[in-house]
mmCIF file of C-alpha atoms and ligand atoms in Angstrom:
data_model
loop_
_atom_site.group_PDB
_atom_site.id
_atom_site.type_symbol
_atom_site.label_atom_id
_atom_site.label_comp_id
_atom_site.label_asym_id
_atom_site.label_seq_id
_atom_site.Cartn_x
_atom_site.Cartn_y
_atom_site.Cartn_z
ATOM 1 C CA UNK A 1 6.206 -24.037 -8.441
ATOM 2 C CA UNK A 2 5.532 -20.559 -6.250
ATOM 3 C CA UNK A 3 7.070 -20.450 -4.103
ATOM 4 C CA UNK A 4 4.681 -19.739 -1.495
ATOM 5 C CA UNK A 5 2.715 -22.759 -2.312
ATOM 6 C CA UNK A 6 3.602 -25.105 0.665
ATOM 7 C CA UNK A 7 1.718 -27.831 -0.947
ATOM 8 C CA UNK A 8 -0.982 -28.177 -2.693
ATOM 9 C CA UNK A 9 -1.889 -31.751 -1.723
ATOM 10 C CA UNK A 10 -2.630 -33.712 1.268
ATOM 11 C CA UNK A 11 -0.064 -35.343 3.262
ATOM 12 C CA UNK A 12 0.719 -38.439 5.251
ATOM 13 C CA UNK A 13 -2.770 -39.562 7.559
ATOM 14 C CA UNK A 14 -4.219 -37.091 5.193
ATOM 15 C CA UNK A 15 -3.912 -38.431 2.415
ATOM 16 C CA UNK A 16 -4.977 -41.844 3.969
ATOM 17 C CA UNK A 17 -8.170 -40.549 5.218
ATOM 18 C CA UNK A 18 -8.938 -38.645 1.967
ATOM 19 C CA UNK A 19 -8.420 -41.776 -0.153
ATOM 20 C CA UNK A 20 -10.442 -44.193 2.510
ATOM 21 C CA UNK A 21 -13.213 -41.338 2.233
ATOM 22 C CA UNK A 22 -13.381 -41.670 -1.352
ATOM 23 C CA UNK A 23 -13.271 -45.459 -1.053
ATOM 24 C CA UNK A 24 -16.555 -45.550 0.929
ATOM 25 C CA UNK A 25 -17.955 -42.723 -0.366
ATOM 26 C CA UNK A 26 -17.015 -42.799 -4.405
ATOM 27 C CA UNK A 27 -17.907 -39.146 -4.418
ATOM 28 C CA UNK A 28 -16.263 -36.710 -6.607
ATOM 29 C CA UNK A 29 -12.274 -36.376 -5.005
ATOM 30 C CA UNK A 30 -11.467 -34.797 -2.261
ATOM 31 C CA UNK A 31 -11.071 -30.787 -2.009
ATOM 32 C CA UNK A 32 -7.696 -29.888 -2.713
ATOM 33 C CA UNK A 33 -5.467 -27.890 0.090
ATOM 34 C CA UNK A 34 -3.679 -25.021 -0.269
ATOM 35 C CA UNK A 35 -1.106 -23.258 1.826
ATOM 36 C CA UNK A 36 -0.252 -19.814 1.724
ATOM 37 C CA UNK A 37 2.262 -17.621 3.374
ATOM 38 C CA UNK A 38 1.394 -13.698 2.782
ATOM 39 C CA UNK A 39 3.021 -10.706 4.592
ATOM 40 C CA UNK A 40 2.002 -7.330 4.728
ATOM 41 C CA UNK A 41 4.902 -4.367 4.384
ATOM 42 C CA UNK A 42 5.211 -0.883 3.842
ATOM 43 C CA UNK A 43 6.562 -0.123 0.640
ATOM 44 C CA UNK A 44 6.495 2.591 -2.439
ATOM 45 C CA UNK A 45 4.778 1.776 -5.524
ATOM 46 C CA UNK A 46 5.004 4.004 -8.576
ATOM 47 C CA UNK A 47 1.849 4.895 -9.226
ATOM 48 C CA UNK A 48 2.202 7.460 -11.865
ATOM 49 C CA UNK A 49 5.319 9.408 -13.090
ATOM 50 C CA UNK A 50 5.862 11.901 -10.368
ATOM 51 C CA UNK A 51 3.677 9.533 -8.067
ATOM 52 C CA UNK A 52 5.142 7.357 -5.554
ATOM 53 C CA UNK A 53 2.717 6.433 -3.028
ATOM 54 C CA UNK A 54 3.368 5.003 0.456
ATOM 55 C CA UNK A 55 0.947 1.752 0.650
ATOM 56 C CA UNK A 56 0.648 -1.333 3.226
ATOM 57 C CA UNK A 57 1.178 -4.001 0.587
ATOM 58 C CA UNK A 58 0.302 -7.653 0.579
ATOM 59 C CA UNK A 59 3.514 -9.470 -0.236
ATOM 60 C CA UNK A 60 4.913 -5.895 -0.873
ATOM 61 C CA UNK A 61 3.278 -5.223 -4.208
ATOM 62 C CA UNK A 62 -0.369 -3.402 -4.948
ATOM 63 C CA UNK A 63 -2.459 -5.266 -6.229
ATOM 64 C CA UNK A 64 -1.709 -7.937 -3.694
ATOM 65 C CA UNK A 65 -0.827 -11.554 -5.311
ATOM 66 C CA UNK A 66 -3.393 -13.584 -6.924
ATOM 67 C CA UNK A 67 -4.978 -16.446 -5.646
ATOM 68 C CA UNK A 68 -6.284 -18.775 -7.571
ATOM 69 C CA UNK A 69 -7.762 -21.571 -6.298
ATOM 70 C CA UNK A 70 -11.023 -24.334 -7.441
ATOM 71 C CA UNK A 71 -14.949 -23.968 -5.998
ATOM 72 C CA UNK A 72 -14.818 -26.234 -2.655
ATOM 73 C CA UNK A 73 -11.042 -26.207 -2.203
ATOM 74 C CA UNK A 74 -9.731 -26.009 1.504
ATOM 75 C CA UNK A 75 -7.349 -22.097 1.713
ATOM 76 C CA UNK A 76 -5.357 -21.520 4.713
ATOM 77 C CA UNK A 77 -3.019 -18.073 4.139
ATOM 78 C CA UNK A 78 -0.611 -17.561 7.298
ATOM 79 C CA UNK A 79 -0.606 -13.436 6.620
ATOM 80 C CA UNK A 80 2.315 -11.600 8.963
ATOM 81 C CA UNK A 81 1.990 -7.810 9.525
ATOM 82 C CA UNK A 82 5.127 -6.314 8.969
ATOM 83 C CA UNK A 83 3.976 -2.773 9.196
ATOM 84 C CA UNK A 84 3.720 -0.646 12.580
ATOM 85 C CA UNK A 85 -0.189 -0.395 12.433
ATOM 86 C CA UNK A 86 -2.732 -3.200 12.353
ATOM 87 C CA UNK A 87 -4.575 -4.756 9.932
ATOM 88 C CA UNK A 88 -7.060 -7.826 9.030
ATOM 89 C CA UNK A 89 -7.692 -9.973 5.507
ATOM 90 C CA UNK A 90 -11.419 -9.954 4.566
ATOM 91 C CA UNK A 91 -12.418 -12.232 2.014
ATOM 92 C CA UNK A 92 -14.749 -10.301 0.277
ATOM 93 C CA UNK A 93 -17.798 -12.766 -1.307
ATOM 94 C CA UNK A 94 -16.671 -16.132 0.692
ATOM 95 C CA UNK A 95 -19.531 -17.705 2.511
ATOM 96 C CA UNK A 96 -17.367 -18.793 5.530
ATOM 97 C CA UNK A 97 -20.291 -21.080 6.555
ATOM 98 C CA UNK A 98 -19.946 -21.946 10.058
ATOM 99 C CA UNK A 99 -16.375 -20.187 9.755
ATOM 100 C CA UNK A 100 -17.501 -16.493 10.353
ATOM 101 C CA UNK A 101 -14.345 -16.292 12.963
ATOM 102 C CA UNK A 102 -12.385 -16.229 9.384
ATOM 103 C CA UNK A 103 -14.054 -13.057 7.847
ATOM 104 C CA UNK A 104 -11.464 -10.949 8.902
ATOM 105 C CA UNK A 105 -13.508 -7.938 10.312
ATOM 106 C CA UNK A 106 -11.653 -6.632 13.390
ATOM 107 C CA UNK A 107 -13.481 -5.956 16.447
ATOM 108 C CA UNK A 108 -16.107 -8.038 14.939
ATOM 109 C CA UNK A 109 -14.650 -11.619 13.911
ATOM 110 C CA UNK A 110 -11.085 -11.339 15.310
ATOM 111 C CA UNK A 111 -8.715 -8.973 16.751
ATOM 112 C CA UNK A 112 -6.701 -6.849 14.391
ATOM 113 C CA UNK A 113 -3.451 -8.564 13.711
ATOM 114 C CA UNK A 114 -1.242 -5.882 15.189
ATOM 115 C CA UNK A 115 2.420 -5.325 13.894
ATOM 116 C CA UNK A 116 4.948 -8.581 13.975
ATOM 117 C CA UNK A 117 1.936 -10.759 15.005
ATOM 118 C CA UNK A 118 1.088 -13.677 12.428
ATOM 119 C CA UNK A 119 -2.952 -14.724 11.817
ATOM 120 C CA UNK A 120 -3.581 -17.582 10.231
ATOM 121 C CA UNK A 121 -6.820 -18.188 7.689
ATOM 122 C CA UNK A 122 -8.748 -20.989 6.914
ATOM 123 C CA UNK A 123 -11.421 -21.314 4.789
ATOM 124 C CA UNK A 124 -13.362 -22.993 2.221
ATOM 125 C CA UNK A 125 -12.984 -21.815 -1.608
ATOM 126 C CA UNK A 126 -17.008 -21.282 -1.999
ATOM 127 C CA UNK A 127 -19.246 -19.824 -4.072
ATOM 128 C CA UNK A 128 -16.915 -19.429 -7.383
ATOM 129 C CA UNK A 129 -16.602 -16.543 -8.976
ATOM 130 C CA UNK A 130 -14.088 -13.102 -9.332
ATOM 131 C CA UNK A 131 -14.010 -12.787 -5.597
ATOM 132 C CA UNK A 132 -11.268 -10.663 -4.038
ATOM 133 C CA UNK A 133 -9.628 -9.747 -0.772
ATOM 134 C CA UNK A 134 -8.689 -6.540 1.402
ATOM 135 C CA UNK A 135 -7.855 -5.148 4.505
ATOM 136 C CA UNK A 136 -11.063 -4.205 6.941
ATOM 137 C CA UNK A 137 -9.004 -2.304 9.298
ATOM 138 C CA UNK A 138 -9.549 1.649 8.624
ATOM 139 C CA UNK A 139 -10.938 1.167 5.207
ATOM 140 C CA UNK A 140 -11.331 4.629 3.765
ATOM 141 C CA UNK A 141 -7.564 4.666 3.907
ATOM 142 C CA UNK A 142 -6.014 0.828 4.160
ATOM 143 C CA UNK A 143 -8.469 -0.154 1.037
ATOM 144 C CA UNK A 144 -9.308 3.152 -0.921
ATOM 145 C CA UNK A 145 -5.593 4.849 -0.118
ATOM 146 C CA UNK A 146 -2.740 2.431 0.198
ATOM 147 C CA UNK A 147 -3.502 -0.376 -2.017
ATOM 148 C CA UNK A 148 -4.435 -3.567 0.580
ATOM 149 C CA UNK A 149 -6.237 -5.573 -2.488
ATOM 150 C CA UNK A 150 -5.347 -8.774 -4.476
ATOM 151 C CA UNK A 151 -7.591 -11.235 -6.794
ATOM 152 C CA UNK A 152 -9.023 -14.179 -5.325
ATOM 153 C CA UNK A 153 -9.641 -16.146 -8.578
ATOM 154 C CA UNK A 154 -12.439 -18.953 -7.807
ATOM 155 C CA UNK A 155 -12.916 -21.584 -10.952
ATOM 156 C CA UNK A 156 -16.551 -23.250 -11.174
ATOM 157 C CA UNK A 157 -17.242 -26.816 -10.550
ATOM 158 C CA UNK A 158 -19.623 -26.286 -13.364
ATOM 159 C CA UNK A 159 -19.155 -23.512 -15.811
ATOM 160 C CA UNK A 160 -21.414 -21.727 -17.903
ATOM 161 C CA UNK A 161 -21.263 -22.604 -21.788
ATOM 162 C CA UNK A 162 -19.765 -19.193 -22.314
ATOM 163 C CA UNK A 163 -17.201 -19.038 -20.134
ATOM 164 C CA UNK A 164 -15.993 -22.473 -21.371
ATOM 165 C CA UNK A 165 -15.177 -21.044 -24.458
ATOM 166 C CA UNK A 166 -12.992 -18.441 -22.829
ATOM 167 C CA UNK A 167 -9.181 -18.256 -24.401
ATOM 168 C CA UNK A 168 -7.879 -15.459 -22.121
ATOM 169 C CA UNK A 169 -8.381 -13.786 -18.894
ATOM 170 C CA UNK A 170 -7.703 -10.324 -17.592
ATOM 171 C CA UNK A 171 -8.219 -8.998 -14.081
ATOM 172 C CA UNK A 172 -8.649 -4.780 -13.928
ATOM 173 C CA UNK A 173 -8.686 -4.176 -10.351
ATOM 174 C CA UNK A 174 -9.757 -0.301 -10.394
ATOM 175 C CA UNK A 175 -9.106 2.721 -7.556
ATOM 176 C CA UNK A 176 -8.312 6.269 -7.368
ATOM 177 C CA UNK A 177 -5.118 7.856 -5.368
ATOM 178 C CA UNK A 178 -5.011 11.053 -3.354
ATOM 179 C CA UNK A 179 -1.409 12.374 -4.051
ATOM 180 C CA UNK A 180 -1.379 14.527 -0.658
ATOM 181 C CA UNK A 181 -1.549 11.575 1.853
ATOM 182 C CA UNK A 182 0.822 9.697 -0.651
ATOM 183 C CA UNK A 183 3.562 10.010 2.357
ATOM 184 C CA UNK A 184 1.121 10.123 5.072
ATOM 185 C CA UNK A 185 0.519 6.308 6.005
ATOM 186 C CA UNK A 186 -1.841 5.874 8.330
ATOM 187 C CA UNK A 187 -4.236 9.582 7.602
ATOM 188 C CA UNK A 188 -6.388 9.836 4.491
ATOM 189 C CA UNK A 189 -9.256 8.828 3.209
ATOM 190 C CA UNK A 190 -12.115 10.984 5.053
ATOM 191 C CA UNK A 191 -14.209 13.775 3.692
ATOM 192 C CA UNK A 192 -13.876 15.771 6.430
ATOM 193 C CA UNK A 193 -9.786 15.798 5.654
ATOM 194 C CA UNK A 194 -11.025 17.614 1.991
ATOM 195 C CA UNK A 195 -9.323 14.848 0.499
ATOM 196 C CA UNK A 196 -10.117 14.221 -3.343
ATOM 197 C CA UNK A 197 -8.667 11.514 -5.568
ATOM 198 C CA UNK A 198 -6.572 13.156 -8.656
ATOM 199 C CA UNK A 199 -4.728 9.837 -9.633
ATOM 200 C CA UNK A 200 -6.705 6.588 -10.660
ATOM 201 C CA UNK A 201 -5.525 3.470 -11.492
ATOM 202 C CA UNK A 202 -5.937 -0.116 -13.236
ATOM 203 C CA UNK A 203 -4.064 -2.991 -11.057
ATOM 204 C CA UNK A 204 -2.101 0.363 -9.435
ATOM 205 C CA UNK A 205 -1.039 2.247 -12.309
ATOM 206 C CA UNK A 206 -1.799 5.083 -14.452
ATOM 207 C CA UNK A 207 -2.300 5.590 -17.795
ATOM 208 C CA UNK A 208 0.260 5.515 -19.790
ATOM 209 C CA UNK A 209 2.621 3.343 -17.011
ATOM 210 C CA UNK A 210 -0.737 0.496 -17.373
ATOM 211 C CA UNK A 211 -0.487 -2.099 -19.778
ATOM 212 C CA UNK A 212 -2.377 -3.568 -23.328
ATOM 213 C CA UNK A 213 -4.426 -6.209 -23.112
ATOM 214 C CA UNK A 214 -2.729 -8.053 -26.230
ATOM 215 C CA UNK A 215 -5.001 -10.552 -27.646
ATOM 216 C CA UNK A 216 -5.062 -12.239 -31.320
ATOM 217 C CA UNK A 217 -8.233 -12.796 -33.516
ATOM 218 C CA UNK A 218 -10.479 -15.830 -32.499
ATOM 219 C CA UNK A 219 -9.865 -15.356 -28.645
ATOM 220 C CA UNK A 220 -12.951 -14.994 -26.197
ATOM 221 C CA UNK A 221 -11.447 -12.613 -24.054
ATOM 222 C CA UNK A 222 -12.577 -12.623 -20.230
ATOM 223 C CA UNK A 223 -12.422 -9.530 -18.538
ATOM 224 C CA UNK A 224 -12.398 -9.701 -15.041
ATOM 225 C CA UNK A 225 -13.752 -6.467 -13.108
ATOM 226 C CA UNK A 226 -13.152 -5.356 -9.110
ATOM 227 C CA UNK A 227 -14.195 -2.091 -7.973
ATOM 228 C CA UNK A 228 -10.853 -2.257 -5.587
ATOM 229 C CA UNK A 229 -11.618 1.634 -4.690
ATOM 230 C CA UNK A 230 -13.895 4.161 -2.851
ATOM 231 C CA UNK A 231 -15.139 5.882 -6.488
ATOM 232 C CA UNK A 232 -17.861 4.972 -9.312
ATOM 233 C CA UNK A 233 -15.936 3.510 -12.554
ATOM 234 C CA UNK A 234 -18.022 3.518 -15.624
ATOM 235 C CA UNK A 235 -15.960 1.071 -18.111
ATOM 236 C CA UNK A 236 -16.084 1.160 -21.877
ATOM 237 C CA UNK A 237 -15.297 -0.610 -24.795
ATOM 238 C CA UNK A 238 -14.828 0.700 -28.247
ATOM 239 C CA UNK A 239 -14.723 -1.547 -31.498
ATOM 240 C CA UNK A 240 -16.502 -4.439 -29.251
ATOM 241 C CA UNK A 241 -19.908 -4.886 -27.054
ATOM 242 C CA UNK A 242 -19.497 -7.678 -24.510
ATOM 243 C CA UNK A 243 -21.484 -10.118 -22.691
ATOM 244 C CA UNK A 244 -22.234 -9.115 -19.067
ATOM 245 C CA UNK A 245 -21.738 -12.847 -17.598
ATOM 246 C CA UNK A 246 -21.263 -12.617 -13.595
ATOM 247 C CA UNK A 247 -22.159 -9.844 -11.227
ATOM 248 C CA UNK A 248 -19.780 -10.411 -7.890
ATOM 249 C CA UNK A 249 -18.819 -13.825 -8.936
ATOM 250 C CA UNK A 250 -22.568 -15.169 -9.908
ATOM 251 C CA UNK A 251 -23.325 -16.255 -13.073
ATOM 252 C CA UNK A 252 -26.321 -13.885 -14.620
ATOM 253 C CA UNK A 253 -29.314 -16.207 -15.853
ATOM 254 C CA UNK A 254 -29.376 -14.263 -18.348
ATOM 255 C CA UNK A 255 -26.121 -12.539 -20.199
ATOM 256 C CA UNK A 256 -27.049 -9.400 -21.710
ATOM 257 C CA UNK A 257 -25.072 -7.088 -24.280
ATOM 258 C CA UNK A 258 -22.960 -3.985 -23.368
ATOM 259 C CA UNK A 259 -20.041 -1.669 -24.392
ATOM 260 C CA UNK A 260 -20.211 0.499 -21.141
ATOM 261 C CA UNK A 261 -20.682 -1.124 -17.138
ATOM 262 C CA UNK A 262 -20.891 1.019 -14.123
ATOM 263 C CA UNK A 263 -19.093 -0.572 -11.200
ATOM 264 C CA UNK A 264 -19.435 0.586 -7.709
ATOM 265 C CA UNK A 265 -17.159 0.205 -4.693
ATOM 266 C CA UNK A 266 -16.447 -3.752 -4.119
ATOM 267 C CA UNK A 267 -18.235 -4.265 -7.366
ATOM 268 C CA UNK A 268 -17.451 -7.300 -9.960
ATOM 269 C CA UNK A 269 -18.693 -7.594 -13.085
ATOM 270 C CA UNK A 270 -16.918 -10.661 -15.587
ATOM 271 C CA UNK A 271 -17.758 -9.618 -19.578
ATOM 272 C CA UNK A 272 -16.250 -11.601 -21.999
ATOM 273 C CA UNK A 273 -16.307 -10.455 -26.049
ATOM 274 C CA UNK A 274 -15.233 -11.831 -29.102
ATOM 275 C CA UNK A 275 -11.572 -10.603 -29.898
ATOM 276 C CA UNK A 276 -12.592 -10.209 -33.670
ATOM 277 C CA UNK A 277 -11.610 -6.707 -35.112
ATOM 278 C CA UNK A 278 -8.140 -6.413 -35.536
ATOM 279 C CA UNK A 279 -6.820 -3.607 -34.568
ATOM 280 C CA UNK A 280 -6.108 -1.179 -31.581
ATOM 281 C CA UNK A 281 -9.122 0.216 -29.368
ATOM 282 C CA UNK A 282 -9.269 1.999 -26.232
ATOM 283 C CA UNK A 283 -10.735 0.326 -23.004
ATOM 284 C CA UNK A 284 -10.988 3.108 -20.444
ATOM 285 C CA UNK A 285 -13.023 4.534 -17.775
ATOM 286 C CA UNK A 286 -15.624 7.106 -19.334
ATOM 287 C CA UNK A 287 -15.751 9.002 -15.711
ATOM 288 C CA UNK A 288 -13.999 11.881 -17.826
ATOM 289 C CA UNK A 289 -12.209 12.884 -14.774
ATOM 290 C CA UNK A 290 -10.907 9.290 -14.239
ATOM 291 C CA UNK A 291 -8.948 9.612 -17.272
ATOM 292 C CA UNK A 292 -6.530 12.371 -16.093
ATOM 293 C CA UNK A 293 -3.156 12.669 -13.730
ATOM 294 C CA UNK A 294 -3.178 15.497 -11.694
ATOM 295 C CA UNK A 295 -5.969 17.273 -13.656
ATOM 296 C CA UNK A 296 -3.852 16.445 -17.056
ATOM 297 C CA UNK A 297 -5.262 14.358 -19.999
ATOM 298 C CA UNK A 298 -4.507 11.861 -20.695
ATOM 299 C CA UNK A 299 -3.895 9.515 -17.897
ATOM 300 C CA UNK A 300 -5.332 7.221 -15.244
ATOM 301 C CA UNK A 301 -7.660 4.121 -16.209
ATOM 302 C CA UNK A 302 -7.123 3.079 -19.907
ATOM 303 C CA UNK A 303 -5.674 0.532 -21.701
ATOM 304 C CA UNK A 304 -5.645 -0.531 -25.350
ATOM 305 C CA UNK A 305 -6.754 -3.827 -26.889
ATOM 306 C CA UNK A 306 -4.285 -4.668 -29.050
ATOM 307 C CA UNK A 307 -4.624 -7.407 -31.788
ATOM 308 C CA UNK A 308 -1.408 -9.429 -32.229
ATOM 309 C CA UNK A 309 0.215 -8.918 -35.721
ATOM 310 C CA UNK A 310 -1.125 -5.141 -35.866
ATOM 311 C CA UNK A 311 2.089 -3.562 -35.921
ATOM 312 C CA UNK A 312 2.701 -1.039 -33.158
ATOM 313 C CA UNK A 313 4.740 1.113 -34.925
ATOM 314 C CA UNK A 314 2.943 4.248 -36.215
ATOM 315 C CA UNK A 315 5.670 7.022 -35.126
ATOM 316 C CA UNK A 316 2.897 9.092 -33.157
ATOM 317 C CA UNK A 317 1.278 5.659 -31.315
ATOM 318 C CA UNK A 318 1.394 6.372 -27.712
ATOM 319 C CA UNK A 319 2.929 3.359 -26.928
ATOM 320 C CA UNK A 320 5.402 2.255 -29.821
ATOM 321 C CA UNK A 321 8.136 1.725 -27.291
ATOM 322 C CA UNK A 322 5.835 0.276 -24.493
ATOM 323 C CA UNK A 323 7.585 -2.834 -22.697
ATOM 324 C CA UNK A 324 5.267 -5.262 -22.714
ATOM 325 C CA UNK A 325 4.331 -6.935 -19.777
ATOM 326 C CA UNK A 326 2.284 -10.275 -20.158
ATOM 327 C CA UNK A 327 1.511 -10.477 -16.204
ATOM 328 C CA UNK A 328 -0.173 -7.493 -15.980
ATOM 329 C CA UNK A 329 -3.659 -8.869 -15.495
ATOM 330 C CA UNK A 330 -2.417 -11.978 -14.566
ATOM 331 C CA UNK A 331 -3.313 -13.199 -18.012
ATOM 332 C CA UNK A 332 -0.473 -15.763 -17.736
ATOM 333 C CA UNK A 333 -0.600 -16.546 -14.025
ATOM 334 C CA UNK A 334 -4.046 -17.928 -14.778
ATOM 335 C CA UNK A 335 -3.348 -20.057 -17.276
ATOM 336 C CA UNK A 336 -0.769 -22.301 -14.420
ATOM 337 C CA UNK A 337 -1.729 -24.780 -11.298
ATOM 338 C CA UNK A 338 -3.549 -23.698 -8.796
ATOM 339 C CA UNK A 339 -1.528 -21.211 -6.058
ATOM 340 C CA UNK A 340 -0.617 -17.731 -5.447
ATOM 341 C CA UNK A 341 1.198 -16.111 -7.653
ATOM 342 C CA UNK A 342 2.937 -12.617 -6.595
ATOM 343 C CA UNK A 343 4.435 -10.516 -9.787
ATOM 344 C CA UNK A 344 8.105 -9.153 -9.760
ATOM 345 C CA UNK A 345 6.289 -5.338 -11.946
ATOM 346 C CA UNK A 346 3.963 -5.074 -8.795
ATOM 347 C CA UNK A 347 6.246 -4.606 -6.023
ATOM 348 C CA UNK A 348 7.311 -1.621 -4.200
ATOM 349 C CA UNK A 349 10.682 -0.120 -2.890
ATOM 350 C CA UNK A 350 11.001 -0.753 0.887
ATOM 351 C CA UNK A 351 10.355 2.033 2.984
ATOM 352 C CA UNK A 352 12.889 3.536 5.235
ATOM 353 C CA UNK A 353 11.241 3.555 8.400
ATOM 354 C CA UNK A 354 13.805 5.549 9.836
ATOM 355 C CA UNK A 355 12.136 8.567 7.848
ATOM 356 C CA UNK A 356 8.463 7.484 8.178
ATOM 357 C CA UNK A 357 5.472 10.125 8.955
ATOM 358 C CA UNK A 358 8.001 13.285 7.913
ATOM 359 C CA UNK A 359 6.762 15.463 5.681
HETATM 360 CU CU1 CU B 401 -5.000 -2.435 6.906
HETATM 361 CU CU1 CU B 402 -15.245 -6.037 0.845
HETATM 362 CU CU1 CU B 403 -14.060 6.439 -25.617
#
């Protein structure tokens, strides 16, 4: 079990009332509860090779750890700031029905959790979907600069007929990175600073440090899409077209066909395809500048569907040697209970804040 899943079920009086409630009212059972404990810390994540950037990470890794949780389930997430400037959680897509002190917009719904404070969350797990979460303190630097982002994973009470038939699941949270505020935490972000992006990243990391999406033949592939960043991404498949299934968590009334999907800041879009053409094909950004590192091609947001049993071993295949890591989209951390799940690859060197804000 996580270990930052306190429990997942009710307790004691509880777990008394719960069962009593279902006695008289032989409803469906009763939500489940989660606990969460999340911090917030200042670390280094390697974003590309000769890019480590300085972010304000949730559970010190970018993207933050999933959550993954059922439609109607009760969330609380105790989240301690452990940096020296303040931030907030927004739940970006939750209802919060008659909860709006819980949307996490500071000056607005709550105070900004300033540094060494804790600020507890409650709220219900409603509507389902590919939600997500981020800070709402200083956005154009906490969200599109230092990486404040993490899935929030919310299963239907009723899914569609096509995403029943899903096999696999893959979460691309996409953003770009301005390598001159890398080591200037808390500056960045604003147009009138001449900042421009010139890294850009899927779940943090560019191309070639990102990861394959490894399925085998037969699998209906879900491919879960968050605009984590300030920039357009314009996402494109080659050797498959996809369904277009869920725009921001909400199931379309009517799928339609695609092999490229523009996706806006805060943006989801779920597409699931048929994993059937063996082989190895590109799935990249086709913002031809969101391809590079530092004005170099090849680089920032690809990966490569790769069919299990193609071998990976042509001398001049860019990633022969690649170390696999099945985690990377949370592919596997879906597929266990309910919970949050942080991931070891994600996390960031601490930062000595003895040396903080020098250039
Ligand atoms: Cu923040
Ligand atoms: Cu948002
Ligand atoms: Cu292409």
């Amino acid at each position: 079990m996580d270990k930052h899943v306190r429990s997942t079920s009710v307790t004691g009086l509880g777990a008394a009332l719960a069962f009593a409630l279902v006695l008289v009212t032989a409803g469906p059972a009763a939500a489940a509860k989660h606990e969460f404990d999340m911090t917030i810390e200042d670390v280094k994540v390697q974003v590309a090779d000769g890019l480590k950037y300085h972010v304000f990470a949730f559970n010190g890794q970018v993207p933050g750890p999933l959550i993954h949780v059922a439609e109607g389930d009760d969330v609380t997430v105790h989240v301690t700031n452990l940096t020296s400037l303040p931030h907030t959680v927004h739940w970006h897509g939750l209802f919060q029905k008659d909860n709006w002190r819980m949307d996490g917009v500071p000056s607005i719904t709550q105070k900004a959790i300033e540094p060494g404070d804790t600020f507890t969350y409650t709220f219900k797990a409603e509507p389902s979907g590919t939600m997500w979460y981020h800070c709402h303190v200083n956005v154009n630097e906490h969200v599109a600069l230092r990486g404040m982002w993490g899935p929030l994973i919310i299963d239907p009470k009723k899914p569609t007929d096509l995403e029943k038939r899903v096999t696999r699941n893959f979460v691309l949270m996409l953003s770009g990175w301005d390598s001159k505020y890398a080591d200037k935490p808390g500056f960045g972000g604003l147009p009138t600073e001449a900042g421009q992006m010139d890294y850009f990243g899927l779940n943090g990391r560019a191309f070639p440090g990102t990861q394959p999406m490894r399925v085998k033949k037969g699998d209906v592939v879900r491919v879960r899409l968050i605009g984590a960043g300030g920039e357009l991404h314009e996402m494109h498949t080659h050797g498959h077209t996809f369904w277009v299934t869920h725009k921001d968590g909400h199931p379309l009334p009517q799928p339609y066909k695609a092999d490229t999907i523009l996706l806006g800041p805060g943006e989801r879009y779920d597409l699931i395809f048929e994993a059937d053409n063996a082989g190895r094909f590109i799935f990249h950004d086709h913002m031809d500048t969101h391809v590079t590192n530092a004005g170099k091609y090849p680089g920032g947001i690809v990966t490569i569907v790769e069919y299990e049993g193609v071998p990976t071993d042509d001398d001049w295949y860019v990633w022969k040697d690649k170390v696999y890591d099945p985690d990377f989209f949370y592919t596997e951390s879906l597929e266990k209970p309910y919970g949050m799940y942080d991931h070891a690859e994600f996390k960031g060197e601490p930062v000595d804040k003895g040396r903080r804000g020098r250039k």
